[in-house]
JSON list of C-alpha atoms in Angstrom, two decimals:
[
{"chain": "W", "resi": 282, "resn": "GLY", "atom": "CA", "xyz": [32.71, 176.57, 138.88]},
{"chain": "W", "resi": 283, "resn": "PRO", "atom": "CA", "xyz": [33.12, 178.85, 135.90]},
{"chain": "W", "resi": 284, "resn": "THR", "atom": "CA", "xyz": [29.73, 178.51, 134.25]},
{"chain": "W", "resi": 285, "resn": "LEU", "atom": "CA", "xyz": [27.63, 180.58, 131.95]},
{"chain": "W", "resi": 286, "resn": "VAL", "atom": "CA", "xyz": [25.07, 180.99, 134.74]},
{"chain": "W", "resi": 287, "resn": "ARG", "atom": "CA", "xyz": [27.75, 182.44, 137.02]},
{"chain": "W", "resi": 288, "resn": "LEU", "atom": "CA", "xyz": [28.87, 184.73, 134.20]},
{"chain": "W", "resi": 289, "resn": "ALA", "atom": "CA", "xyz": [25.31, 185.88, 133.58]},
{"chain": "W", "resi": 290, "resn": "ALA", "atom": "CA", "xyz": [24.95, 186.64, 137.30]},
{"chain": "W", "resi": 291, "resn": "CYS", "atom": "CA", "xyz": [28.13, 188.74, 137.15]},
{"chain": "W", "resi": 292, "resn": "GLU", "atom": "CA", "xyz": [26.88, 190.61, 134.09]},
{"chain": "W", "resi": 293, "resn": "ALA", "atom": "CA", "xyz": [23.59, 191.34, 135.86]},
{"chain": "W", "resi": 294, "resn": "GLY", "atom": "CA", "xyz": [25.43, 192.38, 139.01]},
{"chain": "W", "resi": 295, "resn": "TRP", "atom": "CA", "xyz": [27.59, 194.77, 137.00]},
{"chain": "W", "resi": 296, "resn": "ALA", "atom": "CA", "xyz": [24.54, 196.23, 135.26]},
{"chain": "W", "resi": 297, "resn": "LEU", "atom": "CA", "xyz": [22.88, 196.91, 138.60]},
{"chain": "W", "resi": 298, "resn": "THR", "atom": "CA", "xyz": [25.81, 198.10, 140.70]},
{"chain": "W", "resi": 299, "resn": "ARG", "atom": "CA", "xyz": [28.78, 198.96, 138.43]},
{"chain": "W", "resi": 300, "resn": "SER", "atom": "CA", "xyz": [30.92, 197.30, 141.11]},
{"chain": "W", "resi": 301, "resn": "PRO", "atom": "CA", "xyz": [34.44, 196.48, 139.83]},
{"chain": "W", "resi": 302, "resn": "GLY", "atom": "CA", "xyz": [34.26, 193.22, 141.76]},
{"chain": "W", "resi": 303, "resn": "TYR", "atom": "CA", "xyz": [32.02, 191.84, 139.02]},
{"chain": "W", "resi": 304, "resn": "GLN", "atom": "CA", "xyz": [34.69, 192.58, 136.41]},
{"chain": "W", "resi": 305, "resn": "HIS", "atom": "CA", "xyz": [37.23, 190.79, 138.57]},
{"chain": "W", "resi": 306, "resn": "GLU", "atom": "CA", "xyz": [34.90, 187.81, 138.82]},
{"chain": "W", "resi": 307, "resn": "MET", "atom": "CA", "xyz": [34.32, 187.74, 135.04]},
{"chain": "W", "resi": 308, "resn": "LEU", "atom": "CA", "xyz": [38.08, 187.66, 134.54]},
{"chain": "W", "resi": 309, "resn": "ALA", "atom": "CA", "xyz": [38.35, 184.81, 137.06]},
{"chain": "W", "resi": 310, "resn": "ILE", "atom": "CA", "xyz": [35.69, 182.91, 135.10]},
{"chain": "W", "resi": 311, "resn": "ALA", "atom": "CA", "xyz": [37.67, 183.52, 131.91]},
{"chain": "W", "resi": 312, "resn": "GLU", "atom": "CA", "xyz": [40.83, 182.15, 133.47]},
{"chain": "W", "resi": 313, "resn": "ALA", "atom": "CA", "xyz": [39.17, 179.01, 134.81]},
{"chain": "W", "resi": 314, "resn": "GLY", "atom": "CA", "xyz": [36.57, 178.22, 132.15]},
{"chain": "W", "resi": 315, "resn": "ASP", "atom": "CA", "xyz": [36.63, 175.99, 129.12]},
{"chain": "W", "resi": 316, "resn": "ASP", "atom": "CA", "xyz": [37.25, 177.61, 125.75]},
{"chain": "W", "resi": 317, "resn": "PHE", "atom": "CA", "xyz": [33.61, 178.59, 125.18]},
{"chain": "W", "resi": 318, "resn": "VAL", "atom": "CA", "xyz": [33.06, 180.03, 128.66]},
{"chain": "W", "resi": 319, "resn": "ARG", "atom": "CA", "xyz": [36.45, 181.75, 128.50]},
{"chain": "W", "resi": 320, "resn": "ALA", "atom": "CA", "xyz": [35.63, 183.43, 125.19]},
{"chain": "W", "resi": 321, "resn": "ARG", "atom": "CA", "xyz": [32.20, 184.50, 126.42]},
{"chain": "W", "resi": 322, "resn": "ALA", "atom": "CA", "xyz": [33.63, 185.91, 129.66]},
{"chain": "W", "resi": 323, "resn": "LEU", "atom": "CA", "xyz": [36.35, 187.88, 127.86]},
{"chain": "W", "resi": 324, "resn": "THR", "atom": "CA", "xyz": [33.82, 189.25, 125.39]},
{"chain": "W", "resi": 325, "resn": "ALA", "atom": "CA", "xyz": [31.57, 190.30, 128.27]},
{"chain": "W", "resi": 326, "resn": "VAL", "atom": "CA", "xyz": [34.25, 191.98, 130.35]},
{"chain": "W", "resi": 327, "resn": "THR", "atom": "CA", "xyz": [35.93, 193.80, 127.46]},
{"chain": "W", "resi": 328, "resn": "SER", "atom": "CA", "xyz": [32.60, 195.32, 126.43]},
{"chain": "W", "resi": 329, "resn": "LEU", "atom": "CA", "xyz": [32.44, 197.19, 129.75]},
{"chain": "W", "resi": 330, "resn": "PRO", "atom": "CA", "xyz": [34.18, 200.37, 130.84]},
{"chain": "W", "resi": 331, "resn": "LEU", "atom": "CA", "xyz": [37.09, 198.69, 132.64]},
{"chain": "W", "resi": 332, "resn": "ALA", "atom": "CA", "xyz": [38.11, 199.59, 136.16]},
{"chain": "W", "resi": 333, "resn": "PRO", "atom": "CA", "xyz": [41.88, 200.19, 136.45]},
{"chain": "W", "resi": 334, "resn": "ALA", "atom": "CA", "xyz": [42.56, 196.76, 137.98]},
{"chain": "W", "resi": 335, "resn": "ALA", "atom": "CA", "xyz": [40.49, 195.02, 135.29]},
{"chain": "W", "resi": 336, "resn": "LEU", "atom": "CA", "xyz": [42.28, 196.99, 132.57]},
{"chain": "W", "resi": 337, "resn": "GLU", "atom": "CA", "xyz": [45.63, 195.81, 133.94]},
{"chain": "W", "resi": 338, "resn": "ALA", "atom": "CA", "xyz": [44.34, 192.22, 134.03]},
{"chain": "W", "resi": 339, "resn": "VAL", "atom": "CA", "xyz": [43.15, 192.47, 130.44]},
{"chain": "W", "resi": 340, "resn": "LEU", "atom": "CA", "xyz": [46.56, 193.82, 129.40]},
{"chain": "W", "resi": 341, "resn": "THR", "atom": "CA", "xyz": [48.21, 190.89, 131.16]},
{"chain": "W", "resi": 342, "resn": "LEU", "atom": "CA", "xyz": [45.96, 188.43, 129.32]},
{"chain": "W", "resi": 343, "resn": "LEU", "atom": "CA", "xyz": [46.62, 190.18, 126.01]},
{"chain": "W", "resi": 344, "resn": "ARG", "atom": "CA", "xyz": [50.38, 189.66, 126.39]},
{"chain": "W", "resi": 345, "resn": "THR", "atom": "CA", "xyz": [50.01, 185.87, 126.16]},
{"chain": "W", "resi": 346, "resn": "GLU", "atom": "CA", "xyz": [46.68, 185.19, 124.41]},
{"chain": "W", "resi": 347, "resn": "GLU", "atom": "CA", "xyz": [47.22, 182.74, 121.56]},
{"chain": "W", "resi": 348, "resn": "ASP", "atom": "CA", "xyz": [43.68, 182.78, 120.14]},
{"chain": "W", "resi": 349, "resn": "GLU", "atom": "CA", "xyz": [43.67, 185.50, 117.48]},
{"chain": "W", "resi": 350, "resn": "ALA", "atom": "CA", "xyz": [39.99, 186.38, 117.86]},
{"chain": "W", "resi": 351, "resn": "LEU", "atom": "CA", "xyz": [40.32, 186.72, 121.62]},
{"chain": "W", "resi": 352, "resn": "ALA", "atom": "CA", "xyz": [43.48, 188.80, 121.19]},
{"chain": "W", "resi": 353, "resn": "VAL", "atom": "CA", "xyz": [41.50, 191.21, 119.01]},
{"chain": "W", "resi": 354, "resn": "GLN", "atom": "CA", "xyz": [38.73, 191.32, 121.63]},
{"chain": "W", "resi": 355, "resn": "LEU", "atom": "CA", "xyz": [41.25, 192.01, 124.40]},
{"chain": "W", "resi": 356, "resn": "ALA", "atom": "CA", "xyz": [42.96, 194.69, 122.28]},
{"chain": "W", "resi": 357, "resn": "GLN", "atom": "CA", "xyz": [39.62, 196.40, 121.77]},
{"chain": "W", "resi": 358, "resn": "GLY", "atom": "CA", "xyz": [38.99, 196.35, 125.51]},
{"chain": "W", "resi": 359, "resn": "VAL", "atom": "CA", "xyz": [42.42, 197.86, 126.18]},
{"chain": "W", "resi": 360, "resn": "LEU", "atom": "CA", "xyz": [41.83, 200.60, 123.62]},
{"chain": "W", "resi": 361, "resn": "GLN", "atom": "CA", "xyz": [38.39, 201.41, 125.02]},
{"chain": "W", "resi": 362, "resn": "GLY", "atom": "CA", "xyz": [39.96, 201.54, 128.46]},
{"chain": "W", "resi": 363, "resn": "HIS", "atom": "CA", "xyz": [42.36, 204.16, 127.12]},
{"chain": "W", "resi": 364, "resn": "GLY", "atom": "CA", "xyz": [39.59, 206.23, 125.54]},
{"chain": "W", "resi": 365, "resn": "VAL", "atom": "CA", "xyz": [39.96, 205.02, 121.94]},
{"chain": "W", "resi": 366, "resn": "ALA", "atom": "CA", "xyz": [36.57, 204.41, 120.34]},
{"chain": "W", "resi": 367, "resn": "VAL", "atom": "CA", "xyz": [36.21, 201.00, 118.68]},
{"chain": "W", "resi": 368, "resn": "GLU", "atom": "CA", "xyz": [32.51, 200.27, 119.23]},
{"chain": "W", "resi": 369, "resn": "ASP", "atom": "CA", "xyz": [31.06, 200.92, 115.79]},
{"chain": "W", "resi": 370, "resn": "ASP", "atom": "CA", "xyz": [32.39, 199.95, 112.36]},
{"chain": "W", "resi": 371, "resn": "GLU", "atom": "CA", "xyz": [33.71, 203.42, 111.49]},
{"chain": "W", "resi": 372, "resn": "ASP", "atom": "CA", "xyz": [35.58, 203.79, 114.79]},
{"chain": "W", "resi": 373, "resn": "PHE", "atom": "CA", "xyz": [36.93, 200.25, 114.51]},
{"chain": "W", "resi": 374, "resn": "GLU", "atom": "CA", "xyz": [38.23, 200.91, 110.99]},
{"chain": "W", "resi": 375, "resn": "ARG", "atom": "CA", "xyz": [39.95, 204.07, 112.19]},
{"chain": "W", "resi": 376, "resn": "ALA", "atom": "CA", "xyz": [41.55, 202.19, 115.10]},
{"chain": "W", "resi": 377, "resn": "LEU", "atom": "CA", "xyz": [42.40, 199.08, 113.06]},
{"chain": "W", "resi": 378, "resn": "PRO", "atom": "CA", "xyz": [46.16, 199.78, 112.93]},
{"chain": "W", "resi": 379, "resn": "LEU", "atom": "CA", "xyz": [46.18, 199.93, 116.74]},
{"chain": "W", "resi": 380, "resn": "VAL", "atom": "CA", "xyz": [44.13, 196.76, 117.04]},
{"chain": "W", "resi": 381, "resn": "ARG", "atom": "CA", "xyz": [46.45, 194.95, 114.62]},
{"chain": "W", "resi": 382, "resn": "ALA", "atom": "CA", "xyz": [49.53, 196.05, 116.54]},
{"chain": "W", "resi": 383, "resn": "LEU", "atom": "CA", "xyz": [48.11, 195.07, 119.94]},
{"chain": "W", "resi": 384, "resn": "ALA", "atom": "CA", "xyz": [46.77, 191.73, 118.68]},
{"chain": "W", "resi": 385, "resn": "ALA", "atom": "CA", "xyz": [49.79, 190.84, 116.55]},
{"chain": "W", "resi": 386, "resn": "PRO", "atom": "CA", "xyz": [50.13, 187.07, 116.04]},
{"chain": "W", "resi": 387, "resn": "ASN", "atom": "CA", "xyz": [53.78, 187.24, 117.08]},
{"chain": "W", "resi": 388, "resn": "LEU", "atom": "CA", "xyz": [53.78, 187.63, 120.86]},
{"chain": "W", "resi": 389, "resn": "ARG", "atom": "CA", "xyz": [57.10, 189.51, 120.84]},
{"chain": "W", "resi": 390, "resn": "ASP", "atom": "CA", "xyz": [55.69, 192.08, 118.42]},
{"chain": "W", "resi": 391, "resn": "ARG", "atom": "CA", "xyz": [52.55, 192.30, 120.51]},
{"chain": "W", "resi": 392, "resn": "GLY", "atom": "CA", "xyz": [54.58, 192.86, 123.68]},
{"chain": "W", "resi": 393, "resn": "GLU", "atom": "CA", "xyz": [56.50, 195.65, 121.99]},
{"chain": "W", "resi": 394, "resn": "ALA", "atom": "CA", "xyz": [53.25, 197.30, 120.91]},
{"chain": "W", "resi": 395, "resn": "ILE", "atom": "CA", "xyz": [51.87, 197.03, 124.44]},
{"chain": "W", "resi": 396, "resn": "ALA", "atom": "CA", "xyz": [55.06, 198.60, 125.79]},
{"chain": "W", "resi": 397, "resn": "ARG", "atom": "CA", "xyz": [54.53, 201.52, 123.40]},
{"chain": "W", "resi": 398, "resn": "LEU", "atom": "CA", "xyz": [50.79, 201.73, 123.97]},
{"chain": "W", "resi": 399, "resn": "ASP", "atom": "CA", "xyz": [50.71, 205.37, 125.07]},
{"chain": "W", "resi": 400, "resn": "ALA", "atom": "CA", "xyz": [52.82, 206.46, 122.08]},
{"chain": "W", "resi": 401, "resn": "LEU", "atom": "CA", "xyz": [50.69, 204.44, 119.66]},
{"chain": "W", "resi": 402, "resn": "ILE", "atom": "CA", "xyz": [47.51, 206.03, 121.00]},
{"chain": "W", "resi": 403, "resn": "ALA", "atom": "CA", "xyz": [49.03, 209.51, 120.88]},
{"chain": "W", "resi": 404, "resn": "ALA", "atom": "CA", "xyz": [50.02, 208.98, 117.23]},
{"chain": "W", "resi": 405, "resn": "HIS", "atom": "CA", "xyz": [46.54, 207.68, 116.46]},
{"chain": "W", "resi": 406, "resn": "ARG", "atom": "CA", "xyz": [44.97, 210.80, 117.94]},
{"chain": "W", "resi": 407, "resn": "ALA", "atom": "CA", "xyz": [47.29, 213.18, 116.10]}
]
């Protein structure tokens, strides 16, 4: 089942091999786990450089995530996946308008921001 031990094994596997399969497995754990395991799995996977399939899965999760903290975490993972730095406090502050748009509490607004993701990032970089 989706346990913290299984998640830790996936994190170790990723660290050793960089195999995208471990990201896929972390996302599967997030989808099947209880709230704590789910949050831990999403935090783990979004801290990694996401493979294209994992990035798409994270975007899909972001579209419907109701937990505000997890939506912010997912938004950060999406931005990192698109080359926007959000790791340290200064980078996060600079990217905060993007994070707010992508993690908007209103799912319709969030969906619109996701649909305009490339334009939002381009404006941010300008």
